[in-house]
PDB file of C-alpha atoms in Angstrom:
ATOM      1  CA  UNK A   1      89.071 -41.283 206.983  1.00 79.00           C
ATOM      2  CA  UNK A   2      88.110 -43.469 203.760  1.00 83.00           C
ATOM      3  CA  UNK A   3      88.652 -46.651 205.707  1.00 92.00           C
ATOM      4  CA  UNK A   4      91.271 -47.716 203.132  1.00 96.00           C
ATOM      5  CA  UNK A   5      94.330 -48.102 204.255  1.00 97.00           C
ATOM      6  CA  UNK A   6      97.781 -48.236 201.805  1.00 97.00           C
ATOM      7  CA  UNK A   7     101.442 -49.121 202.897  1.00 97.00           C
ATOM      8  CA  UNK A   8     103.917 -47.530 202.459  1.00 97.00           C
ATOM      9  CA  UNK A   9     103.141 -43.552 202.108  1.00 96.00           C
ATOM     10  CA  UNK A  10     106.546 -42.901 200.646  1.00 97.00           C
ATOM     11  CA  UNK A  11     108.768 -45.287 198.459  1.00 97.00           C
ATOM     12  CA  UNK A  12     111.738 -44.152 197.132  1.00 97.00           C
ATOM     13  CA  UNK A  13     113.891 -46.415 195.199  1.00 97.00           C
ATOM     14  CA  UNK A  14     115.916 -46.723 192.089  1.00 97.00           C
ATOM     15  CA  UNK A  15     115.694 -47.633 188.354  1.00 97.00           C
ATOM     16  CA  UNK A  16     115.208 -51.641 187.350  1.00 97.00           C
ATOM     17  CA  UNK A  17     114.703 -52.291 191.078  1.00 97.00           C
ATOM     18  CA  UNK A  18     110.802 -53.691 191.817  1.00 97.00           C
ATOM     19  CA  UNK A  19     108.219 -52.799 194.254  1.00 98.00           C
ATOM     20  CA  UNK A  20     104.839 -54.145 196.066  1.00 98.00           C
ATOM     21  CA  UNK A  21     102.279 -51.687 196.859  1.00 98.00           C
ATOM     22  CA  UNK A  22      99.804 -53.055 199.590  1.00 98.00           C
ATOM     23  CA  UNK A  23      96.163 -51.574 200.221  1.00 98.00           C
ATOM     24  CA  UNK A  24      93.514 -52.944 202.337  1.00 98.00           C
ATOM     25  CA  UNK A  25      90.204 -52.289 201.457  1.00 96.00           C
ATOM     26  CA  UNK A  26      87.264 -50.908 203.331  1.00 95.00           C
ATOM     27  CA  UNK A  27      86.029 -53.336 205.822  1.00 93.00           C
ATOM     28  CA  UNK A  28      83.197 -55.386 204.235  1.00 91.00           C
ATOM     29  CA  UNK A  29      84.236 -54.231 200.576  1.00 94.00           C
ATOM     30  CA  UNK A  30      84.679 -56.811 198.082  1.00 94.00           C
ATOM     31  CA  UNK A  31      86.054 -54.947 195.033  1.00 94.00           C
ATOM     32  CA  UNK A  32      89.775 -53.221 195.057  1.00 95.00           C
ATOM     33  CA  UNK A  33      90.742 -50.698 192.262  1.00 95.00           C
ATOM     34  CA  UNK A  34      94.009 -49.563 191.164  1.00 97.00           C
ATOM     35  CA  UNK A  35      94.929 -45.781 190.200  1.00 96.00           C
ATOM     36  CA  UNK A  36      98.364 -44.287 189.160  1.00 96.00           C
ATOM     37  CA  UNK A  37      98.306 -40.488 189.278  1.00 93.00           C
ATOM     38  CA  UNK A  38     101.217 -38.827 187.495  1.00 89.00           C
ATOM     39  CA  UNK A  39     101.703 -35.057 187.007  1.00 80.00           C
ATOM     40  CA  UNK A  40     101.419 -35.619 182.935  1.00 76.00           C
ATOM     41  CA  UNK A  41      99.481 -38.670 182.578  1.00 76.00           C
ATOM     42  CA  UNK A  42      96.451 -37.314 185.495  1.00 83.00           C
ATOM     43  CA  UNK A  43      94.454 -40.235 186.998  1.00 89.00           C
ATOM     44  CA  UNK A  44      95.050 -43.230 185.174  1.00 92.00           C
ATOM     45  CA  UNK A  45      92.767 -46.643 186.314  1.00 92.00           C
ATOM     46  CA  UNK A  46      95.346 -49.529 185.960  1.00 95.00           C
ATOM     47  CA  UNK A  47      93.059 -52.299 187.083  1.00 95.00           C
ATOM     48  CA  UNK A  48      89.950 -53.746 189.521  1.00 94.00           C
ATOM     49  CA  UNK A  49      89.544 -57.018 191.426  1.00 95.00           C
ATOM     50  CA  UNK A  50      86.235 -57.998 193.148  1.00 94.00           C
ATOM     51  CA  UNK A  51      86.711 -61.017 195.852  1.00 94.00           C
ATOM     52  CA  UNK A  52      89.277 -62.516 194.632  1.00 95.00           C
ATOM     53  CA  UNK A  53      89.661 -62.128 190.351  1.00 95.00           C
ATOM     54  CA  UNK A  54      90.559 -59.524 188.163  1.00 95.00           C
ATOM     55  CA  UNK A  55      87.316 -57.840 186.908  1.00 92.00           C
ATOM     56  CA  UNK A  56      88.568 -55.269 184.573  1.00 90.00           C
ATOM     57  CA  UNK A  57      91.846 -53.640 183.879  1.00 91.00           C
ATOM     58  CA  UNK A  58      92.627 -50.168 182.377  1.00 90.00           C
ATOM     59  CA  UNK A  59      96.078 -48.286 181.177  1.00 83.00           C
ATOM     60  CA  UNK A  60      98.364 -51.079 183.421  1.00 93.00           C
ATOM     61  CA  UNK A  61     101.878 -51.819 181.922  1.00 95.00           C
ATOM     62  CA  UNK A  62     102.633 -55.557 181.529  1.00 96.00           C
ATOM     63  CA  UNK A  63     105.896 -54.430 183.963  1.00 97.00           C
ATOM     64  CA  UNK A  64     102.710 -54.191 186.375  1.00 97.00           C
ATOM     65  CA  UNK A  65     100.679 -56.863 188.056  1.00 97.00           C
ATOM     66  CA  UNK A  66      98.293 -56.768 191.018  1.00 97.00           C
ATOM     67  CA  UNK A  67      96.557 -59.229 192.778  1.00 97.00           C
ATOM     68  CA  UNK A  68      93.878 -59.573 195.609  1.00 98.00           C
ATOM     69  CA  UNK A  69      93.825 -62.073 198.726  1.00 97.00           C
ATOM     70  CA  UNK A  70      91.269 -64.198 200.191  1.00 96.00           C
ATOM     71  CA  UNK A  71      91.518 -61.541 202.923  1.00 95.00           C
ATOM     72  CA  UNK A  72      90.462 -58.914 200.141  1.00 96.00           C
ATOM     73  CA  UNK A  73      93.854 -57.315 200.682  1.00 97.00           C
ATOM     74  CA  UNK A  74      95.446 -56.368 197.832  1.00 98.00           C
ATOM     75  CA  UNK A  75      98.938 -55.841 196.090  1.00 98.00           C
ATOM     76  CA  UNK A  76     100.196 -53.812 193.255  1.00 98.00           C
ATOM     77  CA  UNK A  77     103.702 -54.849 191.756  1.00 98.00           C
ATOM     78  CA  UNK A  78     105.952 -53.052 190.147  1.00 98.00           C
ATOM     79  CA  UNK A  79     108.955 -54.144 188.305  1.00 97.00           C
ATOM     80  CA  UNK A  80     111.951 -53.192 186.096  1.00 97.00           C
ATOM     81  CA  UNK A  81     111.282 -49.761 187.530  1.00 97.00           C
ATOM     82  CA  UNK A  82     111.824 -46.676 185.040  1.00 96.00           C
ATOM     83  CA  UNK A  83     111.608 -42.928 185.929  1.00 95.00           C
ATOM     84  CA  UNK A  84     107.941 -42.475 184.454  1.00 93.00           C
ATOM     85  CA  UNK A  85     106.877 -44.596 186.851  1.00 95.00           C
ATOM     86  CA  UNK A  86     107.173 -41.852 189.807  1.00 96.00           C
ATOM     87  CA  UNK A  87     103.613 -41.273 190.876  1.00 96.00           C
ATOM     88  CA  UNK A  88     101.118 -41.315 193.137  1.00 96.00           C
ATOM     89  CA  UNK A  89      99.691 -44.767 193.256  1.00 97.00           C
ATOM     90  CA  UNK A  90      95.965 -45.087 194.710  1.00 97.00           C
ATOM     91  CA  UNK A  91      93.879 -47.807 195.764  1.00 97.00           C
ATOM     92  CA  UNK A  92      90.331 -47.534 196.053  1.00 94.00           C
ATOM     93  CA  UNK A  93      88.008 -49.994 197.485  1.00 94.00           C
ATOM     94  CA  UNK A  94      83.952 -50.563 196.694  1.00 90.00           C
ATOM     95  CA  UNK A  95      81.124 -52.857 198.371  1.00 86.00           C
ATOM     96  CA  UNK A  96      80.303 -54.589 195.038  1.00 76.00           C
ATOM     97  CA  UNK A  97      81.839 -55.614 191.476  1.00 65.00           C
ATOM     98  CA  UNK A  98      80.327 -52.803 189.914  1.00 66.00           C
ATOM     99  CA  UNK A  99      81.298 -49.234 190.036  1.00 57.00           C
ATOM    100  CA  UNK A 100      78.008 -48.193 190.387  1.00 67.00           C
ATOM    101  CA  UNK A 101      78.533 -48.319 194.052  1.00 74.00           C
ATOM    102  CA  UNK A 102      80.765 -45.354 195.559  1.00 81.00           C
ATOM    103  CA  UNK A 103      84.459 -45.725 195.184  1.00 87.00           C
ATOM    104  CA  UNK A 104      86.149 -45.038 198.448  1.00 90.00           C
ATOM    105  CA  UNK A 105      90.415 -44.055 198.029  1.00 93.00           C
ATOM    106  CA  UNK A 106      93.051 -44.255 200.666  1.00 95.00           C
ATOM    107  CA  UNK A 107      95.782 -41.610 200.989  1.00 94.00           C
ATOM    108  CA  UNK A 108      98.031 -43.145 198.375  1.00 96.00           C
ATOM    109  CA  UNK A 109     101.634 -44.657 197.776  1.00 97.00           C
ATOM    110  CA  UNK A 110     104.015 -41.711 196.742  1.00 97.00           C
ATOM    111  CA  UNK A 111     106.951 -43.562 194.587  1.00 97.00           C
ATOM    112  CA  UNK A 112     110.095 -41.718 193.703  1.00 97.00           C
ATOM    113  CA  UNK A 113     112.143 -43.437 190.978  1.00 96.00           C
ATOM    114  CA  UNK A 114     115.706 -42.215 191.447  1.00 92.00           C
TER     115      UNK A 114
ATOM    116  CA  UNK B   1      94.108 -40.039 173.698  1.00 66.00           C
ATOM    117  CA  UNK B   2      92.367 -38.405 176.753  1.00 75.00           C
ATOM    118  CA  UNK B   3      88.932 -39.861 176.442  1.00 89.00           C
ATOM    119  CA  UNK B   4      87.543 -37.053 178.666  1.00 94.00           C
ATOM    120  CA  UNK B   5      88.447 -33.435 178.409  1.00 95.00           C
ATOM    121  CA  UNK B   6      88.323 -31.327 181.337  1.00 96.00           C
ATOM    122  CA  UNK B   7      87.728 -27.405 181.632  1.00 96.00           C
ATOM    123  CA  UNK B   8      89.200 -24.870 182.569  1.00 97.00           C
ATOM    124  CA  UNK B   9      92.661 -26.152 184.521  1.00 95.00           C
ATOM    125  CA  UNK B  10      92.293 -23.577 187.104  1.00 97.00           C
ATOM    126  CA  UNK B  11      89.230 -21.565 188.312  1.00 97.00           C
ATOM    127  CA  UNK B  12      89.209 -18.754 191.003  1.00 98.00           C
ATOM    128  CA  UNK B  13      86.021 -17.799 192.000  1.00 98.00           C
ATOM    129  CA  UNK B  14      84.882 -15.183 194.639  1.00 98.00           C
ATOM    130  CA  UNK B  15      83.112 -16.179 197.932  1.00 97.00           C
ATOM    131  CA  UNK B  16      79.511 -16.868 197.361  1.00 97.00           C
ATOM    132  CA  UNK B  17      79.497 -17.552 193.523  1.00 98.00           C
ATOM    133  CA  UNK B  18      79.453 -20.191 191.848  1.00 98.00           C
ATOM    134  CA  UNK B  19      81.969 -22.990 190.490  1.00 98.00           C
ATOM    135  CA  UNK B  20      81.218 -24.201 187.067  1.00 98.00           C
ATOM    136  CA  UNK B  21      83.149 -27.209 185.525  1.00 98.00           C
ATOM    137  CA  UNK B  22      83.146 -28.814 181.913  1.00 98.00           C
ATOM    138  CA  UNK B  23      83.610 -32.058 180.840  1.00 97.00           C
ATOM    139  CA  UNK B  24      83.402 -33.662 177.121  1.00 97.00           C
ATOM    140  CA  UNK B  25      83.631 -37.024 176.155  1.00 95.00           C
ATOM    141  CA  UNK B  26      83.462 -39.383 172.761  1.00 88.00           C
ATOM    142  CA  UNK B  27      83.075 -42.754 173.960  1.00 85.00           C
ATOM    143  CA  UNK B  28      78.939 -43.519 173.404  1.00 84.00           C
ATOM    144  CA  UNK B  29      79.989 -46.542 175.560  1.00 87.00           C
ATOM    145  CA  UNK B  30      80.368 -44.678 179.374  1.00 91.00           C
ATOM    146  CA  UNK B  31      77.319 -45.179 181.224  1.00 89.00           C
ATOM    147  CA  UNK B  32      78.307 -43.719 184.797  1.00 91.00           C
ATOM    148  CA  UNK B  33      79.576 -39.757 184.999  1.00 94.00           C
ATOM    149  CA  UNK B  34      81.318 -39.637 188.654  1.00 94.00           C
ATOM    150  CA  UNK B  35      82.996 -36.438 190.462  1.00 96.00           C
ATOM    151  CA  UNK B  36      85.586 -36.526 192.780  1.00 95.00           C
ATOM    152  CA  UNK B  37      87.045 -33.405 195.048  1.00 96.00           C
ATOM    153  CA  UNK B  38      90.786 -34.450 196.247  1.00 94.00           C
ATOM    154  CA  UNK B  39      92.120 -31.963 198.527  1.00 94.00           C
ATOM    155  CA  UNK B  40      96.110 -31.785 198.747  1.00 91.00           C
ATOM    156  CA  UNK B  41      97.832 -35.340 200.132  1.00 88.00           C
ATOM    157  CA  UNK B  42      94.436 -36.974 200.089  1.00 91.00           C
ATOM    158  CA  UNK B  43      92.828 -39.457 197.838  1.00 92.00           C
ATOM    159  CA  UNK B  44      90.075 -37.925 195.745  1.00 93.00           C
ATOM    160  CA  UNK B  45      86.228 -38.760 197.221  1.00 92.00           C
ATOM    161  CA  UNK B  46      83.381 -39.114 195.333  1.00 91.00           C
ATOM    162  CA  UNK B  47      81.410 -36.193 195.259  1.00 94.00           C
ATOM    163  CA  UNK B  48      78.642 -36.668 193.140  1.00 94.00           C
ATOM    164  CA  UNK B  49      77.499 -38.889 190.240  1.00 94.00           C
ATOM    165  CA  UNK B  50      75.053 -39.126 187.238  1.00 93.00           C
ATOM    166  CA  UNK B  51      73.921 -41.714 184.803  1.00 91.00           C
ATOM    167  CA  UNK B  52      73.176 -40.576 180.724  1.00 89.00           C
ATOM    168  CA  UNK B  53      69.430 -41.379 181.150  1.00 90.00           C
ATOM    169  CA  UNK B  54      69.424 -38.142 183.726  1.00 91.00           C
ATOM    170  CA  UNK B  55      69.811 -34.408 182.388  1.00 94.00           C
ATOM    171  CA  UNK B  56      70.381 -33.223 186.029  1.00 96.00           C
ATOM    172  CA  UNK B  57      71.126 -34.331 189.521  1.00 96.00           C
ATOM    173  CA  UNK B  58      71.364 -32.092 192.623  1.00 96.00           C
ATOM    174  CA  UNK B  59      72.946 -32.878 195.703  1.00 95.00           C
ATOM    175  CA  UNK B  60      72.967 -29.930 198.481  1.00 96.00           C
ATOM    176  CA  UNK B  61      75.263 -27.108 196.709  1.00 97.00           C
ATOM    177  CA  UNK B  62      76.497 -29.775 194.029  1.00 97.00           C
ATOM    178  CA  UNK B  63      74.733 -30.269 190.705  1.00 97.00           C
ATOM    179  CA  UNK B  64      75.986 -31.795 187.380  1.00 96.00           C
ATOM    180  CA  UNK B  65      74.323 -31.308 184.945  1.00 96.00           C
ATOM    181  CA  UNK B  66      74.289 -34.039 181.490  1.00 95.00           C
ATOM    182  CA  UNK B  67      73.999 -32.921 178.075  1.00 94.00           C
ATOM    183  CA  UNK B  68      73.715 -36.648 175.764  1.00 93.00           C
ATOM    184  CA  UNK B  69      73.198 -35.412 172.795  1.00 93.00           C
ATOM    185  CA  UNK B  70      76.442 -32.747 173.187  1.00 94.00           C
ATOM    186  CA  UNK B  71      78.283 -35.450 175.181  1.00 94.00           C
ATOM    187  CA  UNK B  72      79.012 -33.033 177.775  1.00 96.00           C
ATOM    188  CA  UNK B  73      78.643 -32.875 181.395  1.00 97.00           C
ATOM    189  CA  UNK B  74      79.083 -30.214 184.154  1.00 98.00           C
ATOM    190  CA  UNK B  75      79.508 -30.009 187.793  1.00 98.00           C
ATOM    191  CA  UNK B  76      78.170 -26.949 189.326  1.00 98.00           C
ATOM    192  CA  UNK B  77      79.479 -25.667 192.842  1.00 98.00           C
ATOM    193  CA  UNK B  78      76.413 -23.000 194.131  1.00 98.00           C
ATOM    194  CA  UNK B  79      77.594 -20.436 196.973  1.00 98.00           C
ATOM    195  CA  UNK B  80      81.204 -21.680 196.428  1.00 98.00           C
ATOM    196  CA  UNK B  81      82.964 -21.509 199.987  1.00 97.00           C
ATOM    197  CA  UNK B  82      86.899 -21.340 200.452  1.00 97.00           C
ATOM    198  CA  UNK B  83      86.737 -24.969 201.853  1.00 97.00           C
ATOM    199  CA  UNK B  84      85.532 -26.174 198.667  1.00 97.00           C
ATOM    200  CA  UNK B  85      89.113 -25.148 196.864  1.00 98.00           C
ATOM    201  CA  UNK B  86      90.123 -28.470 196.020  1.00 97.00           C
ATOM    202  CA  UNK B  87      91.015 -30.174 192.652  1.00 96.00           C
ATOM    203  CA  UNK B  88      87.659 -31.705 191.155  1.00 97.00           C
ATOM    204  CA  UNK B  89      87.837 -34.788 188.155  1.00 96.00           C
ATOM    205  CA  UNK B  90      85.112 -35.984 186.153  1.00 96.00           C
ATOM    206  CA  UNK B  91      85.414 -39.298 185.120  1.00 94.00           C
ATOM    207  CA  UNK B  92      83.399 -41.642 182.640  1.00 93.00           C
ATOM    208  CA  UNK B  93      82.998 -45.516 183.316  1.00 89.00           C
ATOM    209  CA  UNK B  94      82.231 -47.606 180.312  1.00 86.00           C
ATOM    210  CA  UNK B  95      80.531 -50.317 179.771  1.00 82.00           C
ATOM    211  CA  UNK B  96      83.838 -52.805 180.634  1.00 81.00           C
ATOM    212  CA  UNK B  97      84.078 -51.231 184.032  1.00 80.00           C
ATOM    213  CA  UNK B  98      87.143 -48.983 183.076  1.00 85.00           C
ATOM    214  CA  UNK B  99      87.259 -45.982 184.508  1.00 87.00           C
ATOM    215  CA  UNK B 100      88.901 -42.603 182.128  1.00 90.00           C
ATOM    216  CA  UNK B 101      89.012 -39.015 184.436  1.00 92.00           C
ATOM    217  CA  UNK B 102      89.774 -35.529 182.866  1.00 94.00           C
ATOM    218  CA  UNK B 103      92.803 -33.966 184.057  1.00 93.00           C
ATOM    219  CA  UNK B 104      91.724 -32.079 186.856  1.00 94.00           C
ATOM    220  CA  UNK B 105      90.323 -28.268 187.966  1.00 96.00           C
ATOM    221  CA  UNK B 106      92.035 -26.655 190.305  1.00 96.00           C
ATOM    222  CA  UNK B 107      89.582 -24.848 192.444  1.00 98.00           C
ATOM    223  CA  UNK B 108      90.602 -21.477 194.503  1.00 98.00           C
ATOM    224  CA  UNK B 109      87.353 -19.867 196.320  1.00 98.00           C
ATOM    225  CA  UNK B 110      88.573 -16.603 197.350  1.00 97.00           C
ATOM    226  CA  UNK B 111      87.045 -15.682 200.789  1.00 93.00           C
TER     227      UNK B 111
END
């Protein structure tokens, strides 16, 4: 057990609807990273968040936006929902701002775009 | 544009031998070389990890080894067991935190 937890496992909804994604992060970890992992694409890094602001961001769609809570909790949103966007969303979580220190990933969010 | 190419897709390897996995990369800007092993419904886990001024780094069975000049890196599985079938990335941080992985191995140690 990673110690990161995401909610839901499964999401299954439909085209142009919108989503949130919840993770919370290790306890005592500051930093939150988001993954999308797509059977074409692979592992894609979307964006990071350490304590609070957005620290770097990667392949993430402007249809996407995440943000992190003074609880270090953190949400990924999805909107105007297309069929490509069916994947396996991670979250990984980190002590520090930097990933020198080890990423550790929860079990995922499995969307289904119908 | 993958930014880091992975090798092979799929590797079956016999009991007892050994794993060997390829990575190759462009970007003169990644400073950190991670691993991760995900094993099916899981997230991946960090495995092991290198930076570019290190040629080699061993942990237990697990070595990669880093090739600067060649921008290449390997990962190395000695005395491969069946539990380490999994699917192994290599990844590449730059120096903007952003984090590109290969595509994935798909390991099968046959017992």
């Amino acid at each position: 057990d990673s110690g990161v937890t995401q909610t839901p496992k499964h999401l299954i909804t439909a085209t142009g609807q919108r989503v949130t994604l919840r993770c919370s992060p290790r306890s005592g970890d500051l930093s939150v990273y988001w993954y999308q992992q797509s059977l074409d694409q692979g592992l894609q890094f979307l964006i990071q968040y350490y304590n609070g602001e957005e620290r770097a961001k990667g392949n993430i769609l402007e249809r996407f936006s995440a943000q992190q809570f003074p609880d270090l909790h953190s949400e990924l949103n999805l909107s105007s929902l297309e069929l490509g966007d069916s994947a396996l969303y991670f979250c990984a979580s980190s002590s520090q701002g930097t990933s020198n220190q080890p990423q550790h990933f929860g079990d995922g969010t499995r969307l289904s775009i119908l | 544009q993958q930014q880091v190419k992975q090798s092979p897709q799929s590797l079956i390897v016999q009991k007892g031998g050994i794993s060997i996995i390829n990575c190759a990369y462009e970007n003169t800007a990644f400073d950190y070389f991670p691993w991760y092993q995900q094993f099916p419904g899981k997230g991946p886990a960090l495995l092991i990890a290198i930076r570019p001024d290190v040629s080699e780094k061993k942990e237990g069975r697990f070595t990669i080894s880093f090739n600067k000049s060649a921008k290449q890196f390997s990962l190395h599985i000695m005395d491969s067991q069946p539990g380490d079938s999994a699917t192994y990335f290599c990844a590449a941080r730059n120096t903007g935190n952003q984090f590109y992985f290969g595509t994935g191995t798909s390991l099968t140690v046959i017992p």
